[in-house]
Coordinates of C-alpha atoms in Angstrom, one line a residue:
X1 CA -46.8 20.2 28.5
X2 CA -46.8 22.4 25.5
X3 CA -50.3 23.7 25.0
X4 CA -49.8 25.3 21.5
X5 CA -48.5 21.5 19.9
X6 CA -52.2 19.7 19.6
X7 CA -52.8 19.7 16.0
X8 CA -56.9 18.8 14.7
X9 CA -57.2 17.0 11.3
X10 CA -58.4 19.7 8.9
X11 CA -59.5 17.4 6.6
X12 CA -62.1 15.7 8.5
X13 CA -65.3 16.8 6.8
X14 CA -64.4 20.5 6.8
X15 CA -67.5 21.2 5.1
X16 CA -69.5 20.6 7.9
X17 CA -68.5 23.2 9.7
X18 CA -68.1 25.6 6.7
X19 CA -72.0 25.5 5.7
X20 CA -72.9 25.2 9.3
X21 CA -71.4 28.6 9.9
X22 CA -72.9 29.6 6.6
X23 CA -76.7 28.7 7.5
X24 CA -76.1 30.2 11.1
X25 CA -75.1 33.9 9.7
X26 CA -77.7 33.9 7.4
X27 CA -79.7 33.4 10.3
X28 CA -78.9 36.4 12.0
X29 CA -78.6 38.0 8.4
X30 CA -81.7 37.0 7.3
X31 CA -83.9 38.6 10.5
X32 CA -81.5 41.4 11.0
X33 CA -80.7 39.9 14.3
X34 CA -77.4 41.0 16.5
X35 CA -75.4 38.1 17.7
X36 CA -74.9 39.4 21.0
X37 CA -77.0 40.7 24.2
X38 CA -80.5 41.7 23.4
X39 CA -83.0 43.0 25.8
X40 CA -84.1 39.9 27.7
X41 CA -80.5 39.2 28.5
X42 CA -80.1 42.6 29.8
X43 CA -83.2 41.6 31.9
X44 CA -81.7 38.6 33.0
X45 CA -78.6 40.0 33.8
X46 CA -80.0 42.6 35.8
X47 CA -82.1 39.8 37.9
X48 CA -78.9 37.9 38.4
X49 CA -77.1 40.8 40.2
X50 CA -80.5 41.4 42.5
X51 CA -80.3 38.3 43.1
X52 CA -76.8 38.2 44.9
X53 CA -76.1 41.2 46.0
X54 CA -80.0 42.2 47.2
X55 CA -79.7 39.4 49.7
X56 CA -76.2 40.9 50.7
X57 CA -77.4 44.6 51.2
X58 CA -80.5 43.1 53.3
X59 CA -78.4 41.2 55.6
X60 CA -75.8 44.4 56.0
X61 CA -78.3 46.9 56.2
X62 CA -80.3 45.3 59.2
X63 CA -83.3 44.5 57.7
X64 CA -82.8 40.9 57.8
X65 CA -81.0 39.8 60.8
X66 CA -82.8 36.4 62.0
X67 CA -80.4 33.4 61.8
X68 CA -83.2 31.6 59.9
X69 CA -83.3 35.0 58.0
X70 CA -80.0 35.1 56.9
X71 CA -79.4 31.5 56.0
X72 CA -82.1 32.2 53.6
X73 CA -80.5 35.1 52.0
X74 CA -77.3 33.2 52.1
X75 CA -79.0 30.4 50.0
X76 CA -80.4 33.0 47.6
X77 CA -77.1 34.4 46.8
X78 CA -75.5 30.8 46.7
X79 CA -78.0 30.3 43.6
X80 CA -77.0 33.9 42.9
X81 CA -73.8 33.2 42.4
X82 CA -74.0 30.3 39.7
X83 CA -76.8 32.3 38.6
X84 CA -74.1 35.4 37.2
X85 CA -71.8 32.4 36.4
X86 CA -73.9 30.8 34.6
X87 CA -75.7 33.9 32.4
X88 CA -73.9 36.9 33.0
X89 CA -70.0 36.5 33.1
X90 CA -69.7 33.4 31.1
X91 CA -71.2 35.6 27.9
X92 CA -69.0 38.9 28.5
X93 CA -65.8 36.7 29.1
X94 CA -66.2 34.9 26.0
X95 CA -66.5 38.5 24.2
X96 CA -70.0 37.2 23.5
X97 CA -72.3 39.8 25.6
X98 CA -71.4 42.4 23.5
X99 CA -69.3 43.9 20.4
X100 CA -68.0 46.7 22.5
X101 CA -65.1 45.1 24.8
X102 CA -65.2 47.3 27.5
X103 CA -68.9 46.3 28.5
X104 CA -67.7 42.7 28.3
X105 CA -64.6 43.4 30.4
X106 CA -66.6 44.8 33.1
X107 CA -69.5 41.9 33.2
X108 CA -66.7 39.8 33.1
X109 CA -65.0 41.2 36.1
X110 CA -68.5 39.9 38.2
X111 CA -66.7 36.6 38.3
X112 CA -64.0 38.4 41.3
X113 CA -66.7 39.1 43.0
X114 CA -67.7 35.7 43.4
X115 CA -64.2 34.9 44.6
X116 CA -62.8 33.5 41.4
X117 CA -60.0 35.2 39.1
X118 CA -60.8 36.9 35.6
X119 CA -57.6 36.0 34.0
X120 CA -57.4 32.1 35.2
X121 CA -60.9 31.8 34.6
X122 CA -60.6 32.7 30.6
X123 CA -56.9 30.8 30.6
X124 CA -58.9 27.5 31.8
X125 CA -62.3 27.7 30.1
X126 CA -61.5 29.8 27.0
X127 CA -58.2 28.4 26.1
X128 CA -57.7 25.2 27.5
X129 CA -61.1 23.8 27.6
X130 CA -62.8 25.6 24.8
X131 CA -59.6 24.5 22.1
X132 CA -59.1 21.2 24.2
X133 CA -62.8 20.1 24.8
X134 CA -62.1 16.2 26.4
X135 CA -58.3 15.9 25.9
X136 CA -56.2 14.3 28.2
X137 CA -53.8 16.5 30.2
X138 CA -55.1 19.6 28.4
X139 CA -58.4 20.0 29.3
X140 CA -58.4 21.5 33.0
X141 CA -62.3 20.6 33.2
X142 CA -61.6 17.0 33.5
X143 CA -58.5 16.7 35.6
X144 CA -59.9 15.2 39.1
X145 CA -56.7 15.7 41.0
X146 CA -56.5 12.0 41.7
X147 CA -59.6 12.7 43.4
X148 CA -61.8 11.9 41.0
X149 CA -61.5 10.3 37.7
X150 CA -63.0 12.5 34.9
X151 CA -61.4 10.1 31.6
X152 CA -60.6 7.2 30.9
X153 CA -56.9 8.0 30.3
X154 CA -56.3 8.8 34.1
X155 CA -54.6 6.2 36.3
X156 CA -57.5 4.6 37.8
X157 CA -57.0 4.5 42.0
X158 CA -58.6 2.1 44.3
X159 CA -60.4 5.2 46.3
X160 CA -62.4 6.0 42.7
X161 CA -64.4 3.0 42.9
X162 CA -66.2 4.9 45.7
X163 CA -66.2 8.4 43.8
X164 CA -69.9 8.1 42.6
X165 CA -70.8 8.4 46.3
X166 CA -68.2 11.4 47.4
X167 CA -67.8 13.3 43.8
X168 CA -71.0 15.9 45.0
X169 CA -69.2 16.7 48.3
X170 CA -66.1 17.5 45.8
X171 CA -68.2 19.1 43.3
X172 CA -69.8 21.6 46.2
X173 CA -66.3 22.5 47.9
X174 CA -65.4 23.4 44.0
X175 CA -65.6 27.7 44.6
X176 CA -64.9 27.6 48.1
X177 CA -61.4 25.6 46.6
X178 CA -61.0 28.2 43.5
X179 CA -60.9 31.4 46.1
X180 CA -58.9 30.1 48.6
X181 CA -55.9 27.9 46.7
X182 CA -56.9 27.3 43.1
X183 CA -56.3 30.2 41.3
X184 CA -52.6 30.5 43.0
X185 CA -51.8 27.1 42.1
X186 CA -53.3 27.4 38.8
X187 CA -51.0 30.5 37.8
X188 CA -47.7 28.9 39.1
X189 CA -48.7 25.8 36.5
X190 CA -49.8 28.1 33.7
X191 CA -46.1 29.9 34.1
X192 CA -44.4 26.2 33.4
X193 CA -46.9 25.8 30.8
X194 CA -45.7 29.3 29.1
X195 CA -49.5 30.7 29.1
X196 CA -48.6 33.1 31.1
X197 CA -46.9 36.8 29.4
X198 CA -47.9 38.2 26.3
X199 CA -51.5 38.5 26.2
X200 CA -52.0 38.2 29.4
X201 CA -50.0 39.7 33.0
X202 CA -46.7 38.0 33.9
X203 CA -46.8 35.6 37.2
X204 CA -45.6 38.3 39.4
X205 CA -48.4 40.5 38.2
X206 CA -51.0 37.7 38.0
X207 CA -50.2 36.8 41.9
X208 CA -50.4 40.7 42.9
X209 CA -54.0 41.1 40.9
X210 CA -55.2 38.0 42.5
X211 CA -53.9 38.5 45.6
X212 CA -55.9 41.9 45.8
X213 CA -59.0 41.2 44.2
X214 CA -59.5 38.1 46.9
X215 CA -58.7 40.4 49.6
X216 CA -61.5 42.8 48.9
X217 CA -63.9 40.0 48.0
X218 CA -63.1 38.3 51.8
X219 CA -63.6 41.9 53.6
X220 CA -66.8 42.4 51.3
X221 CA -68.5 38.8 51.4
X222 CA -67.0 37.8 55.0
X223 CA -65.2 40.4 57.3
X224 CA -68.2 43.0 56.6
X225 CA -71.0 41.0 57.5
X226 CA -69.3 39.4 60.4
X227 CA -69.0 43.1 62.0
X228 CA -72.2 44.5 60.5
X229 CA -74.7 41.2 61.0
X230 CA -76.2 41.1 64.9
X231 CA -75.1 37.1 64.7
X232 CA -72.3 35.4 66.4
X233 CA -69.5 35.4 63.5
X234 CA -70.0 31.6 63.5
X235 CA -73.3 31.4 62.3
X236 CA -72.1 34.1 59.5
X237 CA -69.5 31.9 58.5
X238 CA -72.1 28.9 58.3
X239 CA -74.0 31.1 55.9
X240 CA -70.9 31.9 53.8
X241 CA -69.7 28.3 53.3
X242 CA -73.2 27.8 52.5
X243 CA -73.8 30.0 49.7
X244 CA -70.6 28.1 48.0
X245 CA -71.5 24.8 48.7
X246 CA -74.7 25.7 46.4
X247 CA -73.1 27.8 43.7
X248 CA -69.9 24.9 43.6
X249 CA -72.8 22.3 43.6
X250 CA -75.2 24.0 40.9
X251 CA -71.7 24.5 38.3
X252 CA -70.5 21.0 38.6
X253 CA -74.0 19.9 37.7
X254 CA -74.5 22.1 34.8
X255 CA -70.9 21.9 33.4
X256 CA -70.2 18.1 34.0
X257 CA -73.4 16.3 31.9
X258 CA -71.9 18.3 28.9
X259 CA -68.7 16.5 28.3
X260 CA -68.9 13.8 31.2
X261 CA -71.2 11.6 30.2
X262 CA -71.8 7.8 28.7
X263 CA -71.9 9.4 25.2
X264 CA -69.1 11.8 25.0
X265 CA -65.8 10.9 23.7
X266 CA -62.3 11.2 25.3
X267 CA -59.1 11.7 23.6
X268 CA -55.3 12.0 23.8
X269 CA -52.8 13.5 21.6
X270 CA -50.6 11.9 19.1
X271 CA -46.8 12.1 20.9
X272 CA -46.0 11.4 17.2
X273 CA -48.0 13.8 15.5
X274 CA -49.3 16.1 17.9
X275 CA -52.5 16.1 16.7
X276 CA -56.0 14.4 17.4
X277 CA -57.7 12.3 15.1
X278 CA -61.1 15.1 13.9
X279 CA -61.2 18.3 12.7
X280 CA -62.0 20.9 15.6
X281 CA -65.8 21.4 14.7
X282 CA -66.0 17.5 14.9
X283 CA -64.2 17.2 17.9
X284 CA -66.6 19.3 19.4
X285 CA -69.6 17.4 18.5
X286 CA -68.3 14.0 19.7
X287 CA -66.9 15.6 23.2
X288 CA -70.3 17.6 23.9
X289 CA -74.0 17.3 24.5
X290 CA -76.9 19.0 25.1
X291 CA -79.8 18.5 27.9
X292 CA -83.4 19.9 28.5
X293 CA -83.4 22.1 25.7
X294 CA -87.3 22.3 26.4
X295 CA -86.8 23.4 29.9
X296 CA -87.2 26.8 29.5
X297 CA -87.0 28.0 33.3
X298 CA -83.7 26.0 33.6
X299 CA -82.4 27.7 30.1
X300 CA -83.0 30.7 31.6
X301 CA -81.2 30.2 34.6
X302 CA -78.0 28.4 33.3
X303 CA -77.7 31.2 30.5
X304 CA -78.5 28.5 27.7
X305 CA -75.6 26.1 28.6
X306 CA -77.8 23.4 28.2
X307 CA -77.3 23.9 24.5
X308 CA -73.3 23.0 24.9
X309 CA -72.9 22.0 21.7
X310 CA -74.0 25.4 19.8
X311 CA -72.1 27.1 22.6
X312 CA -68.7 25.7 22.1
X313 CA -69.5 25.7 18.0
X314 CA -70.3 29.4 18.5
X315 CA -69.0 30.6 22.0
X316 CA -68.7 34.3 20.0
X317 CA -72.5 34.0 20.2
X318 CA -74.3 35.1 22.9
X319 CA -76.3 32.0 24.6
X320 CA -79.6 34.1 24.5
X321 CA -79.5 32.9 20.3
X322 CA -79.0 29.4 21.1
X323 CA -82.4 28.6 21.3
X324 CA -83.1 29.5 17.9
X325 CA -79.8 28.4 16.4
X326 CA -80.1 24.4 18.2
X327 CA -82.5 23.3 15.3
X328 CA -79.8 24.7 12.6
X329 CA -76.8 23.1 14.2
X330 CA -79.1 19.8 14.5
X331 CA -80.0 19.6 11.0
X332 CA -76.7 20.3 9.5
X333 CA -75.0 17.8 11.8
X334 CA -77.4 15.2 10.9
X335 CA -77.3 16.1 6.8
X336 CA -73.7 15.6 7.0
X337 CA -73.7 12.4 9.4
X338 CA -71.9 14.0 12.0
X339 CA -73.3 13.1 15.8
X340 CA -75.6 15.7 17.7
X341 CA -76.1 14.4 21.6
X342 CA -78.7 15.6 23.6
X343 CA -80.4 14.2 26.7
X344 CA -83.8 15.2 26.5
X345 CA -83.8 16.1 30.5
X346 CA -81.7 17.6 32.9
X347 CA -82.5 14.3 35.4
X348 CA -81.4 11.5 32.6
X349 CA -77.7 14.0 31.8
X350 CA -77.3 13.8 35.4
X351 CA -78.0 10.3 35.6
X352 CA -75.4 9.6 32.8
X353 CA -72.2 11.8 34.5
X354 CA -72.7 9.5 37.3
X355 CA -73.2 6.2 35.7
X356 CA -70.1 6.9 33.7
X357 CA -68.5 8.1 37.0
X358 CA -69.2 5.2 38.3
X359 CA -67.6 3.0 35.5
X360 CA -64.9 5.5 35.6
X361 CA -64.1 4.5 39.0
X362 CA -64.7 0.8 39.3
X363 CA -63.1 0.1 36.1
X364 CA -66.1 -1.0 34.2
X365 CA -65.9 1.1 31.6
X366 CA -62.0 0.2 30.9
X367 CA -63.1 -3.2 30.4
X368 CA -66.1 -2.0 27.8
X369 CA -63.5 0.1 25.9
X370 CA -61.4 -3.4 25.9
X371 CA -64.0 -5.1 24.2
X372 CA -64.4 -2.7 21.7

């Protein structure tokens, strides 16, 4: 599959997203506000990084050596974990934490020392799922493996009708599956796909960086504790696989209810044309949805990506704005009749990934697509 072929219909209301980006830099404009990190998300990221690697000094150190103890501290760091996913990396990665690149290349390191790969991380979310948002075969974020089915465009397998009931098991094996096999696999299938070069390291380079960067992670976030912690290197393992049952758990819930859900749209290219039926911005706004935006303890947590849809308008933006840009991106979409989705809770988003999981897998939702 040729990544760089998908074309988007530029003439589908292209004035949409032109005075949408208008209105949103006379925003910033207008109150002489930076588009990147201010100084409650340096507060924030500063709590995210106590909050993993605190536990992990305590727990090395000797000062917390109780199995009961450490499980806790594991569990803190699990929510840790998604915690610098969710706020701190995402942001830097996306060149959004800051205008000067260096700070964001070293926030966006953080995600190696969560056991996941900088370079296959930015190759899958910024490029393939960012420019792909719902597209069949190019959108890594809703490719189930077989496992589970993610779009309606995917063979449907007599296994999925059960998915509803096993997809959280999948969903909290997710970062225990990126460190140990994912990212490898993923680079050998981004070399066929010619991603690979360039811009970014080679395959042979790719393999070597990862290679290293999980090494240190295992002797840091395993090996070390197992020598260091006054518990039988069992129970320290338990506590490991714990901390990324809860961060795989905690992304899969936050990332799924914005594209996978009964609203959203799916699409596949053209073979003919190449392209997709809407112009990117639109695209965007039929593939993605918000939820909670009045939660402000969840915002806070999930670094704003329950507004989706002003993130992947304005992924260049750092998510601490989104709060303030939402009501702007609403209004626009709804003077130019283009669809804004937003569940109002976190509860009813989660309750619609898994009713259309469900559909997905027992085939109701093929036949309501029939009918259409």
């Amino acid at each position: 599959m040729d990544t760089t072929t998908l074309k988007f219909n530029k003439t589908d209301r292209p004035e949409f997203y032109k005075e949408l980006n208008k209105r949103v830099a006379d925003y910033f404009l207008i109150n002489n506000i930076s588009k990147h990190a201010n100084t409650k998300m340096v507060l924030k990221t500063v709590s995210m990084i106590v909050i993993y690697f605190l536990p992990l000094a305590l727990m090395l150190t000797g000062v917390v050596s109780s199995f009961s103890g450490t499980m806790l501290m594991w569990v803190i760091m699990g929510f840790g974990m998604s915690g610098i996913g969710f706020a701190v990396m995402h942001d830097a990665n996306h060149g959004a934490y800051s205008s000067n690149s260096t700070v964001n290349n070293i926030l966006g390191f953080l995600i190696n020392f969560t056991g996941g790969f900088h370079i296959n991380w930015k190759i899958q979310h910024n490029v393939l799922h960012h420019s792909f948002t719902n597209v069949h075969d190019m959108d890594e974020d809703i490719q189930g493996k077989g496992l589970i089915r993610l779009s309606p465009d995917q063979e449907r397998k007599p296994m999925q009708k059960y998915q509803v009931w096993y997809t959280p098991f999948i969903y909290s094996i997710m970062t225990l599956f990126w460190f140990t096999a994912k990212d490898f696999i993923q680079l050998f299938r981004y070399e066929k796909k010619q991603l690979l070069g360039g811009k970014w390291p080679t395959l042979k380079s790719a393999l070597v960086q990862a290679a290293f960067h999980k090494s240190w992670y295992i002797a840091l976030f395993l090996v070390l504790p197992i020598f260091l912690i006054s518990l039988p290197w069992w129970q320290v393992v338990i506590g490991f696989v714990t901390m990324h049952l809860i961060c795989g758990l905690w992304l899969a819930l936050v990332f799924q209810p914005a594209h996978v859900i009964e609203e959203t749209n799916f699409y596949t290219k053209d073979e003919e044309t190449g392209s997709v039926e809407n112009s990117w911005a639109i695209h965007q706004m039929l593939t993605t949805s918000n939820f909670a935006k009045n939660n402000i303890p969840l915002s806070w947590f999930v670094g704003g990506l329950n507004y989706q849809v002003e993130h992947h308008l304005f992924p260049h933006i750092c998510h601490i704005h989104y709060k303030d840009i939402s009501p702007i991106v609403k209004a626009t979409a709804e003077e130019f009749n283009v669809p804004y989705y937003e569940h109002p809770t976190f509860i009813s988003a989660i309750k619609s990934h898994f009713s259309l999981l469900n559909q997905l897998g027992t085939g109701k939702y093929d036949t309501k697509l029939a009918r259409a």
